[in-house]
PDB file of C-alpha atoms in Angstrom:
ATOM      1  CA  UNK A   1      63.960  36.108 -19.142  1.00  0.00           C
ATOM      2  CA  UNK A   2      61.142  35.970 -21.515  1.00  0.00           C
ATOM      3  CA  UNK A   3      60.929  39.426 -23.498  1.00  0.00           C
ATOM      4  CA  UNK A   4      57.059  41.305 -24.100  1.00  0.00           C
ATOM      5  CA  UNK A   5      56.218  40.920 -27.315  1.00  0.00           C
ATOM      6  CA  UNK A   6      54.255  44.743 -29.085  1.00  0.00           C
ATOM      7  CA  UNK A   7      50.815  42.441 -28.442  1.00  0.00           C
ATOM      8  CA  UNK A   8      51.312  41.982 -24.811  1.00  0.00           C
ATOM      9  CA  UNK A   9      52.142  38.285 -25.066  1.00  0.00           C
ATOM     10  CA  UNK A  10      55.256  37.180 -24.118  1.00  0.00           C
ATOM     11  CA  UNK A  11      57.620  35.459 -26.790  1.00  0.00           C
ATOM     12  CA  UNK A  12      59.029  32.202 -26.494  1.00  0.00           C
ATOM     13  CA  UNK A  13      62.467  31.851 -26.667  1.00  0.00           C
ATOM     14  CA  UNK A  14      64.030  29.978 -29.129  1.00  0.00           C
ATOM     15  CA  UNK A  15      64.152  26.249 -27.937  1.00  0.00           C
ATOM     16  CA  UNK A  16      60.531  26.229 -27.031  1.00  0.00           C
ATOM     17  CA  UNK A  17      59.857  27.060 -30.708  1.00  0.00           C
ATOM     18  CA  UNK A  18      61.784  24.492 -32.147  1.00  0.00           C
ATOM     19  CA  UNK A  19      59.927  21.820 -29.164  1.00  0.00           C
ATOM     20  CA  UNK A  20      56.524  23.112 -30.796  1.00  0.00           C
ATOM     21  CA  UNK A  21      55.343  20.368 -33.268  1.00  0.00           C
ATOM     22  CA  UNK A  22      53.934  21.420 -36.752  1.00  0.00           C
ATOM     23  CA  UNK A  23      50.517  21.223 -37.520  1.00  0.00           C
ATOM     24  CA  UNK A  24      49.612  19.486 -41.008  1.00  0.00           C
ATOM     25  CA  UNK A  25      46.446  21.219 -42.616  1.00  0.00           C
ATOM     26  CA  UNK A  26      43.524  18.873 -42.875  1.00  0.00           C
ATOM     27  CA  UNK A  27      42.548  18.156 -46.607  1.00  0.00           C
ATOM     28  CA  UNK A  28      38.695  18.207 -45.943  1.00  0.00           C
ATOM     29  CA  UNK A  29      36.413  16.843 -49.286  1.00  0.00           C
ATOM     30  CA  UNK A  30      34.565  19.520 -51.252  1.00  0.00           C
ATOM     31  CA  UNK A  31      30.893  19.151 -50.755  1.00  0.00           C
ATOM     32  CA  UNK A  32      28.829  20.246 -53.227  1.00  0.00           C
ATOM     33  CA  UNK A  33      26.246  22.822 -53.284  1.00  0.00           C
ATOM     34  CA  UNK A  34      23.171  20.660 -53.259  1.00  0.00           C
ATOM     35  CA  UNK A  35      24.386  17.530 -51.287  1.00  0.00           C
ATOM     36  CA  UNK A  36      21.448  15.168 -53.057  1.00  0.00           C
ATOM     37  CA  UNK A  37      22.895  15.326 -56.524  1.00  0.00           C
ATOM     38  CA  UNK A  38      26.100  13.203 -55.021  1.00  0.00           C
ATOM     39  CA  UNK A  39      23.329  10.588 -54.776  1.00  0.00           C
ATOM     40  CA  UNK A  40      21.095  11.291 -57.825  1.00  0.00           C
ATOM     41  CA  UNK A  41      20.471   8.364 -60.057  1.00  0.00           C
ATOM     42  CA  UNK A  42      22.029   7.589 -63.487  1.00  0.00           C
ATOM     43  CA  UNK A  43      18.238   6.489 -64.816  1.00  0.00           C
ATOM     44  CA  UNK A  44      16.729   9.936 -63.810  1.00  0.00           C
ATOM     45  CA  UNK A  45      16.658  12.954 -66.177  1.00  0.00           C
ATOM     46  CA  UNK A  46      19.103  15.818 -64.712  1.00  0.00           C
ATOM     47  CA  UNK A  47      23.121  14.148 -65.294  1.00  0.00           C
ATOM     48  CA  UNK A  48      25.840  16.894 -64.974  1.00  0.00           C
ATOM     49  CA  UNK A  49      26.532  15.964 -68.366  1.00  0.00           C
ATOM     50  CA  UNK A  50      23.442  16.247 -69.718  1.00  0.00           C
ATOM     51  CA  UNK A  51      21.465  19.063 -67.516  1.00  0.00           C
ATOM     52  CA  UNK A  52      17.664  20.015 -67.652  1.00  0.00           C
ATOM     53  CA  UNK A  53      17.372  23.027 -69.277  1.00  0.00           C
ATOM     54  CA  UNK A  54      15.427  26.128 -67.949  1.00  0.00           C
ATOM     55  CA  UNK A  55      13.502  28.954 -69.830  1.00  0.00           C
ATOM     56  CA  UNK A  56      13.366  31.490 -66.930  1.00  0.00           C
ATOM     57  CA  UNK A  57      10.480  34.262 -67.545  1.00  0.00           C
ATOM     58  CA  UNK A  58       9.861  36.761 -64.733  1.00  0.00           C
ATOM     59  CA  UNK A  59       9.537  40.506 -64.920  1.00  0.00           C
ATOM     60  CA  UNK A  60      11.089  41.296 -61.587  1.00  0.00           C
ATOM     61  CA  UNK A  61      15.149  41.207 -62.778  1.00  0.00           C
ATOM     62  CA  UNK A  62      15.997  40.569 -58.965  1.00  0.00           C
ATOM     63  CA  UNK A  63      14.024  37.577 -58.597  1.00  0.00           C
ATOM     64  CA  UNK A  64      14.853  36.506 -61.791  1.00  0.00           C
ATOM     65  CA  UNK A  65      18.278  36.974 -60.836  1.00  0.00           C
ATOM     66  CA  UNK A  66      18.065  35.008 -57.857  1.00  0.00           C
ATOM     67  CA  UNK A  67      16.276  32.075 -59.204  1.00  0.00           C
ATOM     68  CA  UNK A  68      18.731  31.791 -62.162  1.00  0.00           C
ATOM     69  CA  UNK A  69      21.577  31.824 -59.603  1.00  0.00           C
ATOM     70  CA  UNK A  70      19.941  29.038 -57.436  1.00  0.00           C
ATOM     71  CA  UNK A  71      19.483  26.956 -60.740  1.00  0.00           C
ATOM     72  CA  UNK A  72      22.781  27.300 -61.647  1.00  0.00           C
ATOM     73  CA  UNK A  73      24.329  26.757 -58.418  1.00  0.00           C
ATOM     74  CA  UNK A  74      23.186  22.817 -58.872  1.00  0.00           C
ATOM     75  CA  UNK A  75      25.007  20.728 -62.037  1.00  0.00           C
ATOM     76  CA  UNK A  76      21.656  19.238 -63.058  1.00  0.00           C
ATOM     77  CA  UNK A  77      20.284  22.134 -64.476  1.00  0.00           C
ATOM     78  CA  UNK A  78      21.345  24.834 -66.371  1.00  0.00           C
ATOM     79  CA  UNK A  79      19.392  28.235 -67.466  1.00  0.00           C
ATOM     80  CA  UNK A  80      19.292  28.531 -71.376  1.00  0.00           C
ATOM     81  CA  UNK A  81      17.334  31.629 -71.308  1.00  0.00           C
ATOM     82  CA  UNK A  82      15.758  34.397 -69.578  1.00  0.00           C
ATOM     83  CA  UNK A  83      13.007  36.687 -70.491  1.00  0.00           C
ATOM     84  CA  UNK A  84      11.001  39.387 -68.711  1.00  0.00           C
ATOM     85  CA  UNK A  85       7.768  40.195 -70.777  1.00  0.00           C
ATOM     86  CA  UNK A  86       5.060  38.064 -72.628  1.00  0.00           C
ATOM     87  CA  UNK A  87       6.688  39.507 -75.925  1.00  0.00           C
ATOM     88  CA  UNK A  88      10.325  38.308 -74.732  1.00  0.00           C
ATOM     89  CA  UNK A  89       8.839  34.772 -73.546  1.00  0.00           C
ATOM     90  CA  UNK A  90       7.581  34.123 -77.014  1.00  0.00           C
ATOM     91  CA  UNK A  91      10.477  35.324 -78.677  1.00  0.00           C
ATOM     92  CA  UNK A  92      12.720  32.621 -76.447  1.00  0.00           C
ATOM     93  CA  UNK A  93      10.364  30.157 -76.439  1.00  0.00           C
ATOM     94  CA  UNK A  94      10.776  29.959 -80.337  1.00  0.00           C
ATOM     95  CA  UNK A  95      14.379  30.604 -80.414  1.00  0.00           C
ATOM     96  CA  UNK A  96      15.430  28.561 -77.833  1.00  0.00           C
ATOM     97  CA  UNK A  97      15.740  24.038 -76.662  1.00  0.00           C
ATOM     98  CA  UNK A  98      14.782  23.600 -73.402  1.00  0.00           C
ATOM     99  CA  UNK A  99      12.927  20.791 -71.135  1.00  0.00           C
ATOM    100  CA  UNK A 100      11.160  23.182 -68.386  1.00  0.00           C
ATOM    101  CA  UNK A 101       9.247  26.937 -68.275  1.00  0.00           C
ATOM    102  CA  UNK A 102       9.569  28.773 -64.882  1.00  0.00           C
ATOM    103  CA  UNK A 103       7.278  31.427 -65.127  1.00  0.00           C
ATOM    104  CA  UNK A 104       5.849  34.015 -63.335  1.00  0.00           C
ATOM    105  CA  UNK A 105       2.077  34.249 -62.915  1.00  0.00           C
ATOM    106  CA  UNK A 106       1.667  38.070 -63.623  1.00  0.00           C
ATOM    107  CA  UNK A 107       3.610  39.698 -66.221  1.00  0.00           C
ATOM    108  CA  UNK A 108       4.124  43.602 -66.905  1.00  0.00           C
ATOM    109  CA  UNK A 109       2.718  42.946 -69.983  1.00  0.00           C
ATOM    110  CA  UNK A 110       0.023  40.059 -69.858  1.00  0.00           C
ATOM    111  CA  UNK A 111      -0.556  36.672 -67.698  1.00  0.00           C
ATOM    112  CA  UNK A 112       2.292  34.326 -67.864  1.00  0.00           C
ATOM    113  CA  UNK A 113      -0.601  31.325 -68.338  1.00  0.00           C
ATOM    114  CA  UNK A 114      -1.169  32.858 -71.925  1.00  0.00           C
ATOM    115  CA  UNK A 115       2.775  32.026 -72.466  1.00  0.00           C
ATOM    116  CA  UNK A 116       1.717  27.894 -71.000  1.00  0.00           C
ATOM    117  CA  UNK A 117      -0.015  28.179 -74.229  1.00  0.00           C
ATOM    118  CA  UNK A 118       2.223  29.244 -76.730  1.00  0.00           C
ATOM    119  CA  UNK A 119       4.511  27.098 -75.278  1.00  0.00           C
ATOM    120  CA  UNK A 120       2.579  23.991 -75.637  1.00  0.00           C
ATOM    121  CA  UNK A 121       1.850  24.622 -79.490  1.00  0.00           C
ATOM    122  CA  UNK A 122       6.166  24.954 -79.991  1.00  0.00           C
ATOM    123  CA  UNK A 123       7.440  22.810 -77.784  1.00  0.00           C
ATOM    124  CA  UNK A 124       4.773  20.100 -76.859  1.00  0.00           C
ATOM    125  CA  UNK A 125       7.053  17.754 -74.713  1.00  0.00           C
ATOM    126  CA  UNK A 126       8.123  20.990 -72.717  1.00  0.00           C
ATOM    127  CA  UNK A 127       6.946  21.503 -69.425  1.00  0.00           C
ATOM    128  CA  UNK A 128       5.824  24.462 -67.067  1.00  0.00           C
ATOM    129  CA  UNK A 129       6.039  25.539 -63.613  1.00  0.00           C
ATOM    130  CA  UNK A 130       3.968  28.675 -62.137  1.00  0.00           C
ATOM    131  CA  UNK A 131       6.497  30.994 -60.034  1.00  0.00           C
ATOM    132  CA  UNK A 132       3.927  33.383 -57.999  1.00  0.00           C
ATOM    133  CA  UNK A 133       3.411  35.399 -54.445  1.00  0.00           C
ATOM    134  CA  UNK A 134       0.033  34.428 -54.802  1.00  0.00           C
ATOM    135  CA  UNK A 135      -1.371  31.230 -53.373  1.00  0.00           C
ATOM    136  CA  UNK A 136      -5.094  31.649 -54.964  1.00  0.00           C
ATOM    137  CA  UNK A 137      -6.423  28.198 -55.507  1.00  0.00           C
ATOM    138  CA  UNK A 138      -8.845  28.900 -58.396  1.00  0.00           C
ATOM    139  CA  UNK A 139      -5.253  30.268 -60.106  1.00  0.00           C
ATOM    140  CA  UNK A 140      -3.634  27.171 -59.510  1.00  0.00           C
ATOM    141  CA  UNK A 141      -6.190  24.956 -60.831  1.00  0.00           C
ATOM    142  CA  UNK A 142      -6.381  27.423 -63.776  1.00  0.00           C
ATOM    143  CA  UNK A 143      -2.792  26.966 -64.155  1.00  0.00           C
ATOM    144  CA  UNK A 144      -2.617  23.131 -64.469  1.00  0.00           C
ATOM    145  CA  UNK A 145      -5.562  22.749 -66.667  1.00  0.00           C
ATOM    146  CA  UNK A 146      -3.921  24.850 -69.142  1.00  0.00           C
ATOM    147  CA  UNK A 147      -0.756  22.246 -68.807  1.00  0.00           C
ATOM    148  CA  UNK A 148       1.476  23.576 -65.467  1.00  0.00           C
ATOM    149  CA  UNK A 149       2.949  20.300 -63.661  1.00  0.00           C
ATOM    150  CA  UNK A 150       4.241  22.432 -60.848  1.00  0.00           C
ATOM    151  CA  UNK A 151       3.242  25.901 -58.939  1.00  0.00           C
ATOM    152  CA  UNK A 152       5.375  27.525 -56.764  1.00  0.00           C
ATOM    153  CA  UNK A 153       5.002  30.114 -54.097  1.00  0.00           C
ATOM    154  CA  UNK A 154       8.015  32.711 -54.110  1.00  0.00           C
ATOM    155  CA  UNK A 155      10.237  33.255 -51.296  1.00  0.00           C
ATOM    156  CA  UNK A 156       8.462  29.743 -49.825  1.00  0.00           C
ATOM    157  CA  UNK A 157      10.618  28.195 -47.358  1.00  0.00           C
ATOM    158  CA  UNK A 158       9.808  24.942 -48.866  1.00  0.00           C
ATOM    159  CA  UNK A 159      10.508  26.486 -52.512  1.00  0.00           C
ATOM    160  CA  UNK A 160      13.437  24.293 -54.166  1.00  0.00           C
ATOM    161  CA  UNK A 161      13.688  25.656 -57.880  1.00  0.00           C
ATOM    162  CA  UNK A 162      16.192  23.002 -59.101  1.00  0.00           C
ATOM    163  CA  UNK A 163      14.348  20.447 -57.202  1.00  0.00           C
ATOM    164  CA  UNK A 164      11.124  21.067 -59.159  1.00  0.00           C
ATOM    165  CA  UNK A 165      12.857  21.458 -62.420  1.00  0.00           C
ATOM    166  CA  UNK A 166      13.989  18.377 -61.972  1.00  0.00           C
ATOM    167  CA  UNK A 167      10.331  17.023 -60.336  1.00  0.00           C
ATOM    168  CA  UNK A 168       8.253  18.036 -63.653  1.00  0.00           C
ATOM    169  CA  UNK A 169      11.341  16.495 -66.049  1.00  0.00           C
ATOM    170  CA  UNK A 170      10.905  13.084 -64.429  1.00  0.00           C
ATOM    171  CA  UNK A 171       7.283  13.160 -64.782  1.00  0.00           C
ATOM    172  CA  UNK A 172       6.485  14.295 -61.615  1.00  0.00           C
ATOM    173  CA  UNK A 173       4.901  17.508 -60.476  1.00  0.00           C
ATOM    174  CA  UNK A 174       5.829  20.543 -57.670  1.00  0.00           C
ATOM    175  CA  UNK A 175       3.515  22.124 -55.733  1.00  0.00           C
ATOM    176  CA  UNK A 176       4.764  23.491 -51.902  1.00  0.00           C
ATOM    177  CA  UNK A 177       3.717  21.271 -48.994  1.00  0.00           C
ATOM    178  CA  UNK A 178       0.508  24.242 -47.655  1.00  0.00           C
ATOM    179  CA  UNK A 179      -0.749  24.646 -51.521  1.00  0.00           C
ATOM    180  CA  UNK A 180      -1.028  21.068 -52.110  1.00  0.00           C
ATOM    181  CA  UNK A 181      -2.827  20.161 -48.689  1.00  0.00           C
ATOM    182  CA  UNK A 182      -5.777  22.677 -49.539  1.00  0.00           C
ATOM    183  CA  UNK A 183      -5.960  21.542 -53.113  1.00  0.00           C
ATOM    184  CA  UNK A 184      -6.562  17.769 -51.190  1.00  0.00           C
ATOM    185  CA  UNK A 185      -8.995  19.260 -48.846  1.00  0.00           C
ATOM    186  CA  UNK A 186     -10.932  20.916 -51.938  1.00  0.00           C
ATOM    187  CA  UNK A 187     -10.718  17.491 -53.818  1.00  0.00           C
ATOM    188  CA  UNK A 188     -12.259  15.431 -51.299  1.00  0.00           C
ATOM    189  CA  UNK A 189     -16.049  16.164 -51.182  1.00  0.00           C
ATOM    190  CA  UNK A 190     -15.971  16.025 -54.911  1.00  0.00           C
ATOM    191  CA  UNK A 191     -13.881  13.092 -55.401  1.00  0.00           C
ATOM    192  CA  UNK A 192     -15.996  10.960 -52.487  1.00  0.00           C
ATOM    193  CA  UNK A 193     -19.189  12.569 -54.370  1.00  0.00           C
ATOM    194  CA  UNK A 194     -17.976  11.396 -58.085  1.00  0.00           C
ATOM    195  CA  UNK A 195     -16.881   7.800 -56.840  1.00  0.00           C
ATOM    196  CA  UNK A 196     -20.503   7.330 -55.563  1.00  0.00           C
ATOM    197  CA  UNK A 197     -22.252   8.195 -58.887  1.00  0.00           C
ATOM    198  CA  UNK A 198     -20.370   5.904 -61.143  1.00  0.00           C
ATOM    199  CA  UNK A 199     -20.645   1.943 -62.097  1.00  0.00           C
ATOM    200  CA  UNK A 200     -19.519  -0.216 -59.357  1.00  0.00           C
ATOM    201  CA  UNK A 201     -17.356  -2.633 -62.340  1.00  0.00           C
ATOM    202  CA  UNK A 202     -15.944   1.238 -63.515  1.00  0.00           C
ATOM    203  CA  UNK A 203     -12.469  -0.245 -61.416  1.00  0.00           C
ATOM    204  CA  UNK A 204     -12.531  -3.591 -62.876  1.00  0.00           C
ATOM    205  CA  UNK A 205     -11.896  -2.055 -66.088  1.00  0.00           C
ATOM    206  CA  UNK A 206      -7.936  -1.414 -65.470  1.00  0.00           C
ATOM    207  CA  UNK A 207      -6.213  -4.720 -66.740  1.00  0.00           C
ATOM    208  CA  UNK A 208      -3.143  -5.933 -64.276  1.00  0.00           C
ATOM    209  CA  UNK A 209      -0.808  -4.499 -65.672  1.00  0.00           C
ATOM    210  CA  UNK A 210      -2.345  -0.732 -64.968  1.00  0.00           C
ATOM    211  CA  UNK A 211      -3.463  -1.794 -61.634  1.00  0.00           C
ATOM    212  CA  UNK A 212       0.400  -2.466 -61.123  1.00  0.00           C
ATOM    213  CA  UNK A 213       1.648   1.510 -62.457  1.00  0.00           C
ATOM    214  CA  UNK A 214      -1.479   3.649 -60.454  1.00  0.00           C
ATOM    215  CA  UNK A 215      -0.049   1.239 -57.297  1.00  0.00           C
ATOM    216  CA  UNK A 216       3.516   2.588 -58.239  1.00  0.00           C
ATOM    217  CA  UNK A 217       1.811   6.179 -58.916  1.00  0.00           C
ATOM    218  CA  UNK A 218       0.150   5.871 -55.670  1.00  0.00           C
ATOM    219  CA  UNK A 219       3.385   5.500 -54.326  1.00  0.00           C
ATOM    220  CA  UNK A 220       5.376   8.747 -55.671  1.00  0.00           C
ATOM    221  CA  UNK A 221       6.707   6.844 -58.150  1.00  0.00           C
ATOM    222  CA  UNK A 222       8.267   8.749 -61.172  1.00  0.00           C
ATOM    223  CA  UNK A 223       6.824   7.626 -64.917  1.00  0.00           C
ATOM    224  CA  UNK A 224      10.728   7.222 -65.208  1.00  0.00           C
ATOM    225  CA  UNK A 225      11.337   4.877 -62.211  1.00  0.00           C
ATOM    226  CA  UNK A 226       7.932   3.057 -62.875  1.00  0.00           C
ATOM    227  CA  UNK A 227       9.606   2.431 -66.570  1.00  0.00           C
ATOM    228  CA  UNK A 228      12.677   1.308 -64.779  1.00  0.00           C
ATOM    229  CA  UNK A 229      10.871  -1.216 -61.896  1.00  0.00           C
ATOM    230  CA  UNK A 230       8.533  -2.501 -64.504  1.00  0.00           C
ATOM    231  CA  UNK A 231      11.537  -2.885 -67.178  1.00  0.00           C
ATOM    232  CA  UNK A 232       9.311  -0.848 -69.579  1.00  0.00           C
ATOM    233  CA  UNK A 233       9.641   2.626 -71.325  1.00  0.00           C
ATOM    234  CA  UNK A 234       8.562   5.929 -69.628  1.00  0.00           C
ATOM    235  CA  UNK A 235       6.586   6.069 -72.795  1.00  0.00           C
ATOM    236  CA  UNK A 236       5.011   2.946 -72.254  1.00  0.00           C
ATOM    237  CA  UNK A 237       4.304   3.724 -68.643  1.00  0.00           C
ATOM    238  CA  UNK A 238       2.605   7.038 -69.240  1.00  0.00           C
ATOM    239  CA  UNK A 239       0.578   4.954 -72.032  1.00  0.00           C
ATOM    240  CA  UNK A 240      -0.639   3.027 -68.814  1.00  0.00           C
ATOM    241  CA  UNK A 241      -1.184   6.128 -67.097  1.00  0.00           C
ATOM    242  CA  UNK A 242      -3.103   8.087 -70.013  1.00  0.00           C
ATOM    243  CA  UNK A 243      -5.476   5.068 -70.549  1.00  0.00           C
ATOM    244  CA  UNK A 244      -6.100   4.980 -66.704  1.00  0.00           C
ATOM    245  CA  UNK A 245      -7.150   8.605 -66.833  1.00  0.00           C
ATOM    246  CA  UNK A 246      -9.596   7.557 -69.643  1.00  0.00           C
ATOM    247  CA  UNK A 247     -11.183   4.617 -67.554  1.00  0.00           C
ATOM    248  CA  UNK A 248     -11.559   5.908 -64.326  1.00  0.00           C
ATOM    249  CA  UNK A 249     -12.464   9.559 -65.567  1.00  0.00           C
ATOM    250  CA  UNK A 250     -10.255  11.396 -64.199  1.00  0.00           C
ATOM    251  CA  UNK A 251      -7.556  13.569 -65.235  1.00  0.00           C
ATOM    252  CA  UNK A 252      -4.885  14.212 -62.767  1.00  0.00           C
ATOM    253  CA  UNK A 253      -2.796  11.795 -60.656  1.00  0.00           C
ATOM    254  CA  UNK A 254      -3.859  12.832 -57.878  1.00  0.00           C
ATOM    255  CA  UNK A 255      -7.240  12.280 -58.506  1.00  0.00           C
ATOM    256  CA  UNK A 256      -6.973   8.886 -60.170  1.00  0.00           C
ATOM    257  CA  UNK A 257      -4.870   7.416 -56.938  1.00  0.00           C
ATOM    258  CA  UNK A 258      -8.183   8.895 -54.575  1.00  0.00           C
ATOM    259  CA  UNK A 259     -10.429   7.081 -56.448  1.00  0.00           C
ATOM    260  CA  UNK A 260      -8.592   3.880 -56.364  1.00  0.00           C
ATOM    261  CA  UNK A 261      -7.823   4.360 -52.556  1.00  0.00           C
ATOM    262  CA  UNK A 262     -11.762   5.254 -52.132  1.00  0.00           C
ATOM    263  CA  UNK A 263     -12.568   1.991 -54.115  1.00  0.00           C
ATOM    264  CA  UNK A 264     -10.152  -0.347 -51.959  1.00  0.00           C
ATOM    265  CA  UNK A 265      -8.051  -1.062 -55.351  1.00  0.00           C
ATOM    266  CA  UNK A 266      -5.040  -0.849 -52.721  1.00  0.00           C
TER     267      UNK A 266
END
């Protein structure tokens, strides 16, 4: 007769144990904390051996904290410094290598745009991204006319910090989804109104071969993967893009792809 085990449950006797079969654990593959960088391309900047570096500079030590956790958490970047002040940026931004600048917009001790600048003069190929709670437009413009490639809004649910680091290395830029849709909106009148003032043969100025990278620009295209379709440098390609700039008067991507698109280039 089956004996009450101290649970409640009653025991099994001895040949019913040895009739139970024996479960083999499951080996189950490790996935990795960002599940995109199993399927990140060789050609694109951001290898595990060779990561994009990060100059974090943010006055808050929490969110700081956070952010430098979330970057190190994927293999493609890696945090080389931190800083908390305008006075601590510069000092790491001349001691230290790195590829990209998340900063905050508002420092205890000055704007973090003035740091843009500094940074620019030391390390020219560098580039920045704006970390703010503030989603003023004028600031953003502000931001990436002093040489910002990305701007993003803290605790965003579409905020991806390793995903814009690695954005603004490729030649890209990051801006969340609501930001960038406004910045359009604003854009539109004064794109439609610019396109109407100039010289209808202003267009017929690109030669093929720059009609061929703002079509690959057009279509999200990194300078990077442009170099690689086209079997041409990144340098070469943002040659192209620099000299497109020039002839259709413009100075952003985004605006140089509207004007085409409001011309019928593509």
């Amino acid at each position: 007769m089956p004996i009450d085990s101290p649970t409640g449950v009653q025991a099994q006797s001895p040949a019913c144990t040895a009739a139970a079969p024996t479960l083999q654990p499951h080996s189950f593959p490790q996935i990795p904390a960002y599940p995109s960088a199993r399927i990140w391309p060789n050609f694109l900047i951001g290898q595990v051996d060779k990561p994009v570096r990060v100059l974090l500079v943010d006055d808050d030590a929490h969110i700081r904290m956070v952010i430098a956790q979330e970057l190190m958490a994927d293999e493609r970047t890696l945090v080389v410094a931190q800083a908390g002040s305008i006075k601590e940026g510069r000092k790491a931004i001349r001691q230290h290598a790195f590829d990209v600048m998340l900063v905050d917009m508002h420092l205890g001790d000055g704007e973090g745009l003035d740091l843009i600048d500094f940074m620019k003069t030391v390390h020219p190929s560098a580039e920045a991204v704006v970390v703010s709670i503030m989603e003023s437009d004028d600031l953003v413009l502000r931001a990436f006319e002093l040489g910002a490639t990305g701007y993003l809004i803290k605790n965003s649910w579409f905020g991806d910090y390793p995903m814009a680091v690695l954005q603004v290395a490729n030649g890209g830029a990051s801006i969340t989804p609501n930001l960038a849709r406004r910045l359009l909106q604003r854009f539109d009148k004064t794109a439609v109104e610019e396109v109407r003032r100039r010289q209808p043969d202003e267009a017929e100025r690109l030669s093929a071969r720059e009609r061929e990278v703002l079509r690959m620009v057009a279509g999200g295209y990194t300078s990077v993967e442009i170099g690689v379709r086209l079997a041409i440098s990144s340098m070469t390609v943002n040659t192209h893009i620099k000299n497109i700039y020039r002839k259709l008067q413009v100075r952003t991507r985004a605006q140089a792809v509207r004007f085409a698109s409001l011309r019928g280039m593509f």
